[in-house]
């Protein structure tokens, strides 16, 4: 858990609507209102910790799909996850391309980046990726998508290094779930 002093010293990043973009609903054309931010959370990247604040918005049209609070896609971290996408990419690449064991990956993250991560967390990241890449939707996500009646996709990816494969994630912004 982060201390108050540690939180105050972290770099800040806000996931929010750009001031240059008009706040108009892409679904119905009504104005979009800012509601609140989530109070922030600490995200661990390969380059250190940052404090990420996610802003929530709502469409002013009560009959619109976006009349419930929603966020914009996050570029550095998956929803509700603690580690940044750069950590995910490094872990997944180490395991898939180099067949490194969970313990070995955790040790190398500590040695190269000073990042303390448990082997079980490494395992969870890899298992999440393997499920997502298996092209099978889990039942909860399928149910949530059916209930909402719509899907709004956010595509997120890491630009790969030369000659390397990229990591692509598809997220439904209504249910805030990774699509498998």
PDB file of C-alpha atoms in Angstrom:
ATOM      1  CA  UNK A   1       0.000   0.000   0.000  1.00  0.00           C
ATOM      2  CA  UNK A   2       1.280   3.456  -0.880  1.00  0.00           C
ATOM      3  CA  UNK A   3       1.912   5.978   1.852  1.00  0.00           C
ATOM      4  CA  UNK A   4       0.560   9.525   1.643  1.00  0.00           C
ATOM      5  CA  UNK A   5       4.055  10.964   1.052  1.00  0.00           C
ATOM      6  CA  UNK A   6       4.748   8.410  -1.685  1.00  0.00           C
ATOM      7  CA  UNK A   7       1.455   9.264  -3.438  1.00  0.00           C
ATOM      8  CA  UNK A   8       2.291  12.961  -3.342  1.00  0.00           C
ATOM      9  CA  UNK A   9       5.683  12.398  -5.000  1.00  0.00           C
ATOM     10  CA  UNK A  10       4.446  10.269  -7.925  1.00  0.00           C
ATOM     11  CA  UNK A  11       4.004  11.562 -11.464  1.00  0.00           C
ATOM     12  CA  UNK A  12       0.330  12.283 -12.173  1.00  0.00           C
ATOM     13  CA  UNK A  13      -1.636  11.110 -15.188  1.00  0.00           C
ATOM     14  CA  UNK A  14      -5.288  11.896 -15.862  1.00  0.00           C
ATOM     15  CA  UNK A  15      -7.481   9.822 -18.174  1.00  0.00           C
ATOM     16  CA  UNK A  16      -9.868  12.573 -19.202  1.00  0.00           C
ATOM     17  CA  UNK A  17     -11.562  14.243 -22.108  1.00  0.00           C
ATOM     18  CA  UNK A  18      -9.225  16.544 -23.998  1.00  0.00           C
ATOM     19  CA  UNK A  19     -10.041  20.243 -23.736  1.00  0.00           C
ATOM     20  CA  UNK A  20      -9.547  20.444 -27.513  1.00  0.00           C
ATOM     21  CA  UNK A  21     -12.317  17.889 -28.197  1.00  0.00           C
ATOM     22  CA  UNK A  22     -15.990  18.783 -27.975  1.00  0.00           C
ATOM     23  CA  UNK A  23     -17.814  16.875 -25.270  1.00  0.00           C
ATOM     24  CA  UNK A  24     -20.526  15.423 -27.496  1.00  0.00           C
ATOM     25  CA  UNK A  25     -21.879  11.889 -27.220  1.00  0.00           C
ATOM     26  CA  UNK A  26     -20.817   9.716 -30.156  1.00  0.00           C
ATOM     27  CA  UNK A  27     -24.037   7.715 -29.801  1.00  0.00           C
ATOM     28  CA  UNK A  28     -26.742  10.400 -29.748  1.00  0.00           C
ATOM     29  CA  UNK A  29     -25.019  13.773 -30.204  1.00  0.00           C
ATOM     30  CA  UNK A  30     -26.087  15.142 -26.797  1.00  0.00           C
ATOM     31  CA  UNK A  31     -23.644  16.970 -24.510  1.00  0.00           C
ATOM     32  CA  UNK A  32     -21.373  14.928 -22.233  1.00  0.00           C
ATOM     33  CA  UNK A  33     -20.955  15.998 -18.597  1.00  0.00           C
ATOM     34  CA  UNK A  34     -18.016  15.341 -16.283  1.00  0.00           C
ATOM     35  CA  UNK A  35     -19.152  13.469 -13.153  1.00  0.00           C
ATOM     36  CA  UNK A  36     -16.135  12.721 -10.945  1.00  0.00           C
ATOM     37  CA  UNK A  37     -12.718  11.093 -10.839  1.00  0.00           C
ATOM     38  CA  UNK A  38     -11.936   7.851  -9.073  1.00  0.00           C
ATOM     39  CA  UNK A  39      -9.604   9.409  -6.503  1.00  0.00           C
ATOM     40  CA  UNK A  40      -6.591   7.937  -8.233  1.00  0.00           C
ATOM     41  CA  UNK A  41      -4.652   4.734  -7.990  1.00  0.00           C
ATOM     42  CA  UNK A  42      -1.019   3.790  -8.168  1.00  0.00           C
ATOM     43  CA  UNK A  43       0.057   2.025 -11.359  1.00  0.00           C
ATOM     44  CA  UNK A  44       3.422   0.295 -11.614  1.00  0.00           C
ATOM     45  CA  UNK A  45       5.248   0.558 -14.938  1.00  0.00           C
ATOM     46  CA  UNK A  46       8.702  -0.570 -16.003  1.00  0.00           C
ATOM     47  CA  UNK A  47       9.874   3.006 -15.419  1.00  0.00           C
ATOM     48  CA  UNK A  48       8.390   3.430 -11.955  1.00  0.00           C
ATOM     49  CA  UNK A  49       5.115   4.206 -10.260  1.00  0.00           C
ATOM     50  CA  UNK A  50       2.597   6.798 -11.413  1.00  0.00           C
ATOM     51  CA  UNK A  51      -0.611   8.093  -9.908  1.00  0.00           C
ATOM     52  CA  UNK A  52      -3.453   7.538 -12.394  1.00  0.00           C
ATOM     53  CA  UNK A  53      -6.736   9.428 -12.074  1.00  0.00           C
ATOM     54  CA  UNK A  54      -9.626   8.191 -14.199  1.00  0.00           C
ATOM     55  CA  UNK A  55     -12.415  10.665 -14.923  1.00  0.00           C
ATOM     56  CA  UNK A  56     -16.010   9.521 -15.356  1.00  0.00           C
ATOM     57  CA  UNK A  57     -18.503  11.095 -17.745  1.00  0.00           C
ATOM     58  CA  UNK A  58     -22.189  10.736 -18.567  1.00  0.00           C
ATOM     59  CA  UNK A  59     -24.386  11.618 -21.530  1.00  0.00           C
ATOM     60  CA  UNK A  60     -27.065  14.172 -20.649  1.00  0.00           C
ATOM     61  CA  UNK A  61     -29.644  12.239 -22.704  1.00  0.00           C
ATOM     62  CA  UNK A  62     -31.277   9.873 -20.179  1.00  0.00           C
ATOM     63  CA  UNK A  63     -32.309   7.405 -22.908  1.00  0.00           C
ATOM     64  CA  UNK A  64     -28.780   7.080 -24.322  1.00  0.00           C
ATOM     65  CA  UNK A  65     -26.548   4.063 -23.724  1.00  0.00           C
ATOM     66  CA  UNK A  66     -23.954   6.438 -22.261  1.00  0.00           C
ATOM     67  CA  UNK A  67     -26.363   7.881 -19.670  1.00  0.00           C
ATOM     68  CA  UNK A  68     -24.590   5.642 -17.151  1.00  0.00           C
ATOM     69  CA  UNK A  69     -21.112   6.689 -15.942  1.00  0.00           C
ATOM     70  CA  UNK A  70     -18.319   5.733 -18.348  1.00  0.00           C
ATOM     71  CA  UNK A  71     -14.610   6.342 -18.720  1.00  0.00           C
ATOM     72  CA  UNK A  72     -12.338   6.888 -21.660  1.00  0.00           C
ATOM     73  CA  UNK A  73      -9.959   4.076 -22.632  1.00  0.00           C
ATOM     74  CA  UNK A  74      -6.781   4.009 -20.576  1.00  0.00           C
ATOM     75  CA  UNK A  75      -3.622   3.921 -22.647  1.00  0.00           C
ATOM     76  CA  UNK A  76      -1.127   2.667 -20.093  1.00  0.00           C
ATOM     77  CA  UNK A  77      -3.073   0.168 -17.989  1.00  0.00           C
ATOM     78  CA  UNK A  78      -6.011  -2.181 -18.288  1.00  0.00           C
ATOM     79  CA  UNK A  79      -9.141  -1.383 -16.283  1.00  0.00           C
ATOM     80  CA  UNK A  80      -8.798  -2.427 -12.633  1.00  0.00           C
ATOM     81  CA  UNK A  81      -5.225  -3.648 -13.115  1.00  0.00           C
ATOM     82  CA  UNK A  82      -2.220  -2.690 -10.998  1.00  0.00           C
ATOM     83  CA  UNK A  83       0.593  -3.079 -13.532  1.00  0.00           C
ATOM     84  CA  UNK A  84       1.027  -1.020 -16.694  1.00  0.00           C
ATOM     85  CA  UNK A  85       0.735  -2.432 -20.196  1.00  0.00           C
ATOM     86  CA  UNK A  86       4.504  -2.213 -20.580  1.00  0.00           C
ATOM     87  CA  UNK A  87       4.887  -4.671 -17.687  1.00  0.00           C
ATOM     88  CA  UNK A  88       2.239  -6.927 -19.224  1.00  0.00           C
ATOM     89  CA  UNK A  89       4.017  -6.885 -22.588  1.00  0.00           C
ATOM     90  CA  UNK A  90       7.391  -7.643 -21.004  1.00  0.00           C
ATOM     91  CA  UNK A  91       5.973 -10.535 -18.938  1.00  0.00           C
ATOM     92  CA  UNK A  92       4.028 -12.025 -21.849  1.00  0.00           C
ATOM     93  CA  UNK A  93       6.927 -11.707 -24.284  1.00  0.00           C
ATOM     94  CA  UNK A  94       9.309 -13.301 -21.780  1.00  0.00           C
ATOM     95  CA  UNK A  95       6.990 -16.256 -21.333  1.00  0.00           C
ATOM     96  CA  UNK A  96       5.654 -16.764 -24.866  1.00  0.00           C
ATOM     97  CA  UNK A  97       8.757 -16.030 -26.933  1.00  0.00           C
ATOM     98  CA  UNK A  98      11.493 -17.098 -24.533  1.00  0.00           C
ATOM     99  CA  UNK A  99       9.564 -19.724 -22.496  1.00  0.00           C
ATOM    100  CA  UNK A 100      10.736 -18.222 -19.213  1.00  0.00           C
ATOM    101  CA  UNK A 101       9.245 -19.612 -16.003  1.00  0.00           C
ATOM    102  CA  UNK A 102       7.157 -17.375 -13.735  1.00  0.00           C
ATOM    103  CA  UNK A 103       9.865 -17.234 -11.067  1.00  0.00           C
ATOM    104  CA  UNK A 104      12.527 -16.353 -13.631  1.00  0.00           C
ATOM    105  CA  UNK A 105      10.407 -13.533 -15.056  1.00  0.00           C
ATOM    106  CA  UNK A 106       9.794 -12.112 -11.578  1.00  0.00           C
ATOM    107  CA  UNK A 107      13.531 -12.223 -10.794  1.00  0.00           C
ATOM    108  CA  UNK A 108      14.473 -10.537 -14.086  1.00  0.00           C
ATOM    109  CA  UNK A 109      11.921  -7.759 -13.523  1.00  0.00           C
ATOM    110  CA  UNK A 110      13.546  -7.131 -10.149  1.00  0.00           C
ATOM    111  CA  UNK A 111      17.077  -7.233 -11.570  1.00  0.00           C
ATOM    112  CA  UNK A 112      16.442  -5.071 -14.648  1.00  0.00           C
ATOM    113  CA  UNK A 113      13.793  -2.632 -13.423  1.00  0.00           C
ATOM    114  CA  UNK A 114      13.745  -2.892  -9.620  1.00  0.00           C
ATOM    115  CA  UNK A 115      10.145  -4.056  -9.898  1.00  0.00           C
ATOM    116  CA  UNK A 116       8.937  -6.361  -7.122  1.00  0.00           C
ATOM    117  CA  UNK A 117       6.339  -8.731  -8.522  1.00  0.00           C
ATOM    118  CA  UNK A 118       5.291 -12.126  -7.216  1.00  0.00           C
ATOM    119  CA  UNK A 119       5.582 -15.193  -9.445  1.00  0.00           C
ATOM    120  CA  UNK A 120       1.842 -15.770  -8.900  1.00  0.00           C
ATOM    121  CA  UNK A 121       1.143 -12.293 -10.296  1.00  0.00           C
ATOM    122  CA  UNK A 122       3.303 -13.103 -13.322  1.00  0.00           C
ATOM    123  CA  UNK A 123       1.289 -16.310 -13.720  1.00  0.00           C
ATOM    124  CA  UNK A 124      -2.011 -14.382 -13.504  1.00  0.00           C
ATOM    125  CA  UNK A 125      -0.881 -11.917 -16.197  1.00  0.00           C
ATOM    126  CA  UNK A 126       0.107 -14.755 -18.523  1.00  0.00           C
ATOM    127  CA  UNK A 127      -3.109 -16.683 -17.891  1.00  0.00           C
ATOM    128  CA  UNK A 128      -5.194 -13.568 -18.582  1.00  0.00           C
ATOM    129  CA  UNK A 129      -3.359 -13.089 -21.867  1.00  0.00           C
ATOM    130  CA  UNK A 130      -3.774 -16.746 -22.847  1.00  0.00           C
ATOM    131  CA  UNK A 131      -7.508 -16.582 -22.174  1.00  0.00           C
ATOM    132  CA  UNK A 132      -7.810 -13.322 -24.114  1.00  0.00           C
ATOM    133  CA  UNK A 133      -5.901 -14.751 -27.056  1.00  0.00           C
ATOM    134  CA  UNK A 134      -7.947 -17.960 -27.128  1.00  0.00           C
ATOM    135  CA  UNK A 135     -10.854 -16.198 -28.906  1.00  0.00           C
ATOM    136  CA  UNK A 136     -13.412 -17.513 -26.437  1.00  0.00           C
ATOM    137  CA  UNK A 137     -15.618 -15.009 -24.609  1.00  0.00           C
ATOM    138  CA  UNK A 138     -16.154 -15.776 -20.961  1.00  0.00           C
ATOM    139  CA  UNK A 139     -19.783 -16.109 -19.929  1.00  0.00           C
ATOM    140  CA  UNK A 140     -19.892 -13.021 -17.712  1.00  0.00           C
ATOM    141  CA  UNK A 141     -18.621 -10.732 -20.460  1.00  0.00           C
ATOM    142  CA  UNK A 142     -21.040 -12.264 -22.957  1.00  0.00           C
ATOM    143  CA  UNK A 143     -23.933 -11.732 -20.509  1.00  0.00           C
ATOM    144  CA  UNK A 144     -22.957  -8.099 -19.855  1.00  0.00           C
ATOM    145  CA  UNK A 145     -22.703  -7.382 -23.578  1.00  0.00           C
ATOM    146  CA  UNK A 146     -26.101  -9.012 -24.194  1.00  0.00           C
ATOM    147  CA  UNK A 147     -27.668  -6.952 -21.383  1.00  0.00           C
ATOM    148  CA  UNK A 148     -26.286  -3.667 -22.689  1.00  0.00           C
ATOM    149  CA  UNK A 149     -27.388  -4.546 -26.215  1.00  0.00           C
ATOM    150  CA  UNK A 150     -24.399  -2.742 -27.689  1.00  0.00           C
ATOM    151  CA  UNK A 151     -20.666  -2.905 -27.854  1.00  0.00           C
ATOM    152  CA  UNK A 152     -18.275   0.041 -28.092  1.00  0.00           C
ATOM    153  CA  UNK A 153     -14.786  -1.188 -28.742  1.00  0.00           C
ATOM    154  CA  UNK A 154     -11.588   0.386 -27.590  1.00  0.00           C
ATOM    155  CA  UNK A 155      -8.509  -1.045 -29.223  1.00  0.00           C
ATOM    156  CA  UNK A 156      -5.290  -0.751 -27.318  1.00  0.00           C
ATOM    157  CA  UNK A 157      -1.886  -1.957 -28.300  1.00  0.00           C
ATOM    158  CA  UNK A 158       1.760  -1.595 -27.576  1.00  0.00           C
ATOM    159  CA  UNK A 159       3.932  -0.496 -30.470  1.00  0.00           C
ATOM    160  CA  UNK A 160       6.282  -3.437 -30.885  1.00  0.00           C
ATOM    161  CA  UNK A 161      10.019  -3.113 -31.194  1.00  0.00           C
ATOM    162  CA  UNK A 162      11.452  -3.831 -34.635  1.00  0.00           C
ATOM    163  CA  UNK A 163      10.732  -7.406 -35.635  1.00  0.00           C
ATOM    164  CA  UNK A 164       8.614  -8.192 -32.562  1.00  0.00           C
ATOM    165  CA  UNK A 165       4.935  -8.988 -32.381  1.00  0.00           C
ATOM    166  CA  UNK A 166       2.574  -6.512 -30.736  1.00  0.00           C
ATOM    167  CA  UNK A 167       0.134  -6.974 -27.882  1.00  0.00           C
ATOM    168  CA  UNK A 168      -3.412  -5.987 -28.846  1.00  0.00           C
ATOM    169  CA  UNK A 169      -6.337  -5.774 -26.469  1.00  0.00           C
ATOM    170  CA  UNK A 170      -9.978  -5.174 -27.273  1.00  0.00           C
ATOM    171  CA  UNK A 171     -12.076  -3.620 -24.514  1.00  0.00           C
ATOM    172  CA  UNK A 172     -15.825  -3.003 -24.469  1.00  0.00           C
ATOM    173  CA  UNK A 173     -16.083   0.513 -23.023  1.00  0.00           C
ATOM    174  CA  UNK A 174     -19.699   0.025 -21.893  1.00  0.00           C
ATOM    175  CA  UNK A 175     -18.994  -2.991 -19.670  1.00  0.00           C
ATOM    176  CA  UNK A 176     -15.320  -2.041 -19.172  1.00  0.00           C
ATOM    177  CA  UNK A 177     -14.309  -5.639 -19.869  1.00  0.00           C
ATOM    178  CA  UNK A 178     -11.550  -7.148 -21.960  1.00  0.00           C
ATOM    179  CA  UNK A 179     -13.037  -9.062 -24.860  1.00  0.00           C
ATOM    180  CA  UNK A 180     -11.579 -12.511 -25.324  1.00  0.00           C
TER     181      UNK A 180
END
